[in-house]
Short mmCIF file of C-alpha atoms and ligand atoms in Angstrom, two decimals:
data_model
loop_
_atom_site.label_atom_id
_atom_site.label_comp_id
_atom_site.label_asym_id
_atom_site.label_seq_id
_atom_site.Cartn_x
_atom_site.Cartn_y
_atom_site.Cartn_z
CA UNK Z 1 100.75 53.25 83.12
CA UNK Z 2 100.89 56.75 81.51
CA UNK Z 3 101.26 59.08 84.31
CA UNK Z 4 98.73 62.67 83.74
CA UNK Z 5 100.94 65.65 83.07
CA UNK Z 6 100.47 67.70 86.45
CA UNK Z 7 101.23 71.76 87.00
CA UNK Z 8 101.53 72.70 90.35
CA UNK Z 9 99.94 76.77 90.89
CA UNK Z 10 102.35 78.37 93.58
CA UNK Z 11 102.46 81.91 95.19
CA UNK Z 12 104.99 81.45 98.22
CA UNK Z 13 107.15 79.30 99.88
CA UNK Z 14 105.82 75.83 98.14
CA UNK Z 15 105.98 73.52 100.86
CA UNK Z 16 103.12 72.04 99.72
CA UNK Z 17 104.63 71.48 95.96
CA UNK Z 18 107.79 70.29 97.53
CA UNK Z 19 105.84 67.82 99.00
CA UNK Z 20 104.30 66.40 95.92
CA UNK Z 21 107.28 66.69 93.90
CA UNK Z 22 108.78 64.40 96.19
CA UNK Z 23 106.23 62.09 95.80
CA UNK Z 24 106.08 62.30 92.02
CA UNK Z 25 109.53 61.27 91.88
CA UNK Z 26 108.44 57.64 92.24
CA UNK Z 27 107.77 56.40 88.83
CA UNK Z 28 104.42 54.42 90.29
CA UNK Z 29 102.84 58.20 91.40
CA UNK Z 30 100.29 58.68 88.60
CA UNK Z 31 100.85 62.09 88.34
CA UNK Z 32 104.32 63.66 86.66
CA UNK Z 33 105.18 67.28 87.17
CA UNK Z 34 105.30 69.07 84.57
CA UNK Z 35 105.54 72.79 85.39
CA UNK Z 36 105.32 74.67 88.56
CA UNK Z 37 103.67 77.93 87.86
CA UNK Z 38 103.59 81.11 90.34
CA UNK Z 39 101.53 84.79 90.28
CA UNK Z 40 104.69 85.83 92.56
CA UNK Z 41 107.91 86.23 90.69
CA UNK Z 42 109.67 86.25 93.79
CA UNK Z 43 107.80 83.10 95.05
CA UNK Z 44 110.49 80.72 96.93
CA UNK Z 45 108.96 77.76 95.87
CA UNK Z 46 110.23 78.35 92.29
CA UNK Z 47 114.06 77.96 93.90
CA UNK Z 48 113.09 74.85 94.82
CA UNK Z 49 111.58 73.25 92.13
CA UNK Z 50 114.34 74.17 89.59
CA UNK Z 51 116.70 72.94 92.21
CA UNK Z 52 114.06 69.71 92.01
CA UNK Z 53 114.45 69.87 87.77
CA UNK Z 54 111.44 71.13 87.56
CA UNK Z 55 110.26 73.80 84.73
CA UNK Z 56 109.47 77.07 86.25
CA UNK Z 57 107.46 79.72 84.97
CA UNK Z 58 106.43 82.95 86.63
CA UNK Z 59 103.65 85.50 85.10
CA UNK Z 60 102.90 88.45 87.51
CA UNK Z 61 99.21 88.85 88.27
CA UNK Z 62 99.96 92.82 88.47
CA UNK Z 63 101.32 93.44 85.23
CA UNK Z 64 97.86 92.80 84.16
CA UNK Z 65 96.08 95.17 86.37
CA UNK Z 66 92.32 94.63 87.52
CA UNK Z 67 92.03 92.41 84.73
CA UNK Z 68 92.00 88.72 86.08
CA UNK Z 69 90.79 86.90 83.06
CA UNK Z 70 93.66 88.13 81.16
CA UNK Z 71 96.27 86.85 83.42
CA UNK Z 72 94.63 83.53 83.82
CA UNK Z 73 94.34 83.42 79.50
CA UNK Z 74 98.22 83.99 79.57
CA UNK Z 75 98.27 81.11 82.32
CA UNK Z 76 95.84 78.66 80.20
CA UNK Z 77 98.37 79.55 76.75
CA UNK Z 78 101.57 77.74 79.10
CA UNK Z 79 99.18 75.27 80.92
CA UNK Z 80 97.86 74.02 77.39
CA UNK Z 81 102.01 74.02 75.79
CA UNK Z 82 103.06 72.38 78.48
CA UNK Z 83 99.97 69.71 77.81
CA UNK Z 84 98.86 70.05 81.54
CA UNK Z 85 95.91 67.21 82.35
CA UNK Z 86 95.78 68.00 85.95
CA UNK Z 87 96.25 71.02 88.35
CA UNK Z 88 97.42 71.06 91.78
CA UNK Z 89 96.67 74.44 93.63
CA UNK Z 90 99.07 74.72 96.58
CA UNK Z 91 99.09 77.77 98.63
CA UNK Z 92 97.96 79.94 95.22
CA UNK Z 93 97.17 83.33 96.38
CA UNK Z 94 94.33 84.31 93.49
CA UNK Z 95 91.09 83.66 93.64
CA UNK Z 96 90.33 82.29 90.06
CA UNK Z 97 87.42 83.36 87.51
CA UNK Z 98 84.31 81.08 86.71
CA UNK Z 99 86.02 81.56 83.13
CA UNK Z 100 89.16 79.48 84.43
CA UNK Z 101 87.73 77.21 86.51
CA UNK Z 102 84.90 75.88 83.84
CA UNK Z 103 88.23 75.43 81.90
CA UNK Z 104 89.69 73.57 84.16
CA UNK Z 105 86.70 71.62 85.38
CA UNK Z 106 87.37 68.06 86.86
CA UNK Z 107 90.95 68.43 86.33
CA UNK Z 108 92.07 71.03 89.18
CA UNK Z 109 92.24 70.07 92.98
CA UNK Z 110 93.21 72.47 95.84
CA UNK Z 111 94.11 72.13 99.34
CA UNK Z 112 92.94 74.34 102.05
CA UNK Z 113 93.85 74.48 105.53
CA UNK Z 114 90.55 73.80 107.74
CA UNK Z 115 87.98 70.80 107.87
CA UNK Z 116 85.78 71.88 104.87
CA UNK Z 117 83.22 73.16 104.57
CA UNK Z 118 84.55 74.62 107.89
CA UNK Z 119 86.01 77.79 107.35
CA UNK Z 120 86.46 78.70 103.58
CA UNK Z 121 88.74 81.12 102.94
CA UNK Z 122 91.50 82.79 105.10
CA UNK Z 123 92.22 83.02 109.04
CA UNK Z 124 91.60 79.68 109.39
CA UNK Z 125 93.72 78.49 112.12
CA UNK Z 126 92.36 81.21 114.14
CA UNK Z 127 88.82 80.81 113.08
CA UNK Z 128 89.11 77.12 114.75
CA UNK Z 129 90.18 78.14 118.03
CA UNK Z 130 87.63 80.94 118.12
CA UNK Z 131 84.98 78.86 117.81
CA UNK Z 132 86.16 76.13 120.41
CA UNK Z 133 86.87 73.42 118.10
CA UNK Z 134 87.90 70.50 119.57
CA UNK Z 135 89.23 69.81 115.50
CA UNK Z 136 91.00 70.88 112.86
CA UNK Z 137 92.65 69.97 110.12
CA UNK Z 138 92.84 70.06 106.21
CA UNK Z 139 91.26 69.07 102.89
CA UNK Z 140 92.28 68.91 99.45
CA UNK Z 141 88.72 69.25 97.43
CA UNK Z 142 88.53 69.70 93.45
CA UNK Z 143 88.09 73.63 92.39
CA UNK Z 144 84.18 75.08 92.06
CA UNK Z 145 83.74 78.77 91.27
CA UNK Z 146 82.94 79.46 94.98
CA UNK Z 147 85.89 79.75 96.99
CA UNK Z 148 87.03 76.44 98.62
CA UNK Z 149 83.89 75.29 97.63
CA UNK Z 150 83.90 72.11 95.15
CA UNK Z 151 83.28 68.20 96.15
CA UNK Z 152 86.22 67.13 98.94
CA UNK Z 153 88.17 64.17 97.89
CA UNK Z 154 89.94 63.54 101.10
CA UNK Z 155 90.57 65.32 104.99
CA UNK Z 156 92.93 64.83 107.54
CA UNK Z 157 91.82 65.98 111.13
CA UNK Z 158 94.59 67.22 114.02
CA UNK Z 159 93.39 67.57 117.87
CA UNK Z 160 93.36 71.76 119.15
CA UNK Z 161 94.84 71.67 122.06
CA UNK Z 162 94.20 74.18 125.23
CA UNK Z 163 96.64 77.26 124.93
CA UNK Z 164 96.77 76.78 120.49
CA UNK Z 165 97.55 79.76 118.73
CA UNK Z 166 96.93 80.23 115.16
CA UNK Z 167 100.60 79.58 114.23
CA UNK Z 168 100.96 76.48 116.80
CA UNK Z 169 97.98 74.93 115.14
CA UNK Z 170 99.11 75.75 111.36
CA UNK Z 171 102.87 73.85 112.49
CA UNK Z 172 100.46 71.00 113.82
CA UNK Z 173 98.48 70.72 110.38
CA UNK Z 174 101.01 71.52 107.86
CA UNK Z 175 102.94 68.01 107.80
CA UNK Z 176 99.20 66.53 107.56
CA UNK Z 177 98.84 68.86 104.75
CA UNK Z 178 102.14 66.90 103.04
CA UNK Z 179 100.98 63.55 103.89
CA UNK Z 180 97.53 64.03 102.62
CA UNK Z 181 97.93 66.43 99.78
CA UNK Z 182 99.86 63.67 97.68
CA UNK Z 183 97.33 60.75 98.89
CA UNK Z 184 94.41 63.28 97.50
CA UNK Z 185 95.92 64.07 94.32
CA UNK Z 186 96.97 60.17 93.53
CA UNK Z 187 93.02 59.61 93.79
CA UNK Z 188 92.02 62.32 91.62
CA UNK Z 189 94.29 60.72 89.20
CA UNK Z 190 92.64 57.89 89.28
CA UNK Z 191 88.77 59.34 89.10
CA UNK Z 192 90.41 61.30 86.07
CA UNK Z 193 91.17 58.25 84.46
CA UNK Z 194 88.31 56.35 85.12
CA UNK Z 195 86.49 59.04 83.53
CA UNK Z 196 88.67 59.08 80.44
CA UNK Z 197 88.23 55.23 80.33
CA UNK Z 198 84.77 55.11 80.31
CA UNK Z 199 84.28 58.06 78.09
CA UNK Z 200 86.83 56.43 75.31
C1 GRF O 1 98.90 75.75 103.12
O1 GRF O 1 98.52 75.83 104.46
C2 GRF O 1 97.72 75.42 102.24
O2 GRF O 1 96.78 74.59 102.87
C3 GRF O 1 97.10 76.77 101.98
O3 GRF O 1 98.20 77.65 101.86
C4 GRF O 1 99.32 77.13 102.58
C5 GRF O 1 100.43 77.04 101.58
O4 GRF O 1 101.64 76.66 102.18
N1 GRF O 1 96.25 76.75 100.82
P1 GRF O 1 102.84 76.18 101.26
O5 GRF O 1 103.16 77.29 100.27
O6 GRF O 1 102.42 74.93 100.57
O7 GRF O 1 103.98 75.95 102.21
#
């Protein structure tokens, strides 16, 4: 089985991507990592993928000013080199253009911390407990041009209990976030392929 070339998008500590490099290093994980890719040049996930033999590559949003699109070109030129076939956003920090994401349709998955479509977009942890939630959790979902907004492929749910703060509840979901993000992305392997199959 041909595994699909995979680029992880990283702007902090990478937990996340640690998490799915680990799984990629089984031979039978349909994805292979390719390059990890961050907007932060002083991102600490980077540390750890080199130290996992993983290429690195950082390109600094702000050397390119107000203008997104060209920072995400300059990210497309490496994605396309490095003959990426799937994305994995994990804790990436920039909200993308419709330009990038049409590019990048069907082939780039995210994971956000809250039961979509609960709570797009940041505070989430908080946003939970506000509300009462007897839930919450994660999902990893492919990328639409709204924010955290495209078709889920999988969740994983954790109970809130009474006396949760926003950071007691995030240390609660993030190992969910490990177990599911490389479960989610190992299925949107496979719906890649299928598509390639049945396009061929
Ligand atoms: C995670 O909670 C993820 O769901 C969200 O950003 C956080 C990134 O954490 N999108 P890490 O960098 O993977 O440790």
């Amino acid at each position: 089985m041909t595994r699909l070339k995979l680029a992880i998008l990283i702007s902090g500590r990478g937990s996340n991507m640690k998490a799915l490099l680990k799984a990629a290093r089984d031979p039978s994980f349909p994805a292979q990592p390719v390059l990890v890719l961050s907007n932060r040049p002083d991102a600490k996930g980077l540390e750890t993928a080199a130290t996992e033999g993983v290429a690195t590559l950082a390109i600094d949003h702000k050397t390119f000013g107000k203008d997104r699109e060209a920072f995400e070109r300059a990210m497309h030129e490496h994605l396309e080199a490095a003959g990426v076939e799937i994305i994995a956003l994990a804790g990436f920090m920039r909200v993308l253009t419709p330009w990038f994401v049409n590019a990048w349709k069907g082939r780039m998955i995210n994971i956000h911390p809250s039961l979509l479509p609960k709570y797009k977009g940041l505070d989430t942890h908080q946003r939970a407990i506000d509300a009462g939630d007897a839930e919450a959790g994660c999902t990893v979902h492919w990328v639409s041009p709204g924010v955290d907004d495209g078709e889920i492929i999988q969740q994983a749910s954790v109970p809130i209990m009474p006396g949760d703060t926003p950071d007691i509840l995030a240390h609660r979901i993030l190992p969910v976030e490990h177990t599911l993000y490389p479960e989610a992305l190992a299925k949107a392997c496979k719906m890649i392929r299928a598509q390639n199959d049945a396009s061929e």
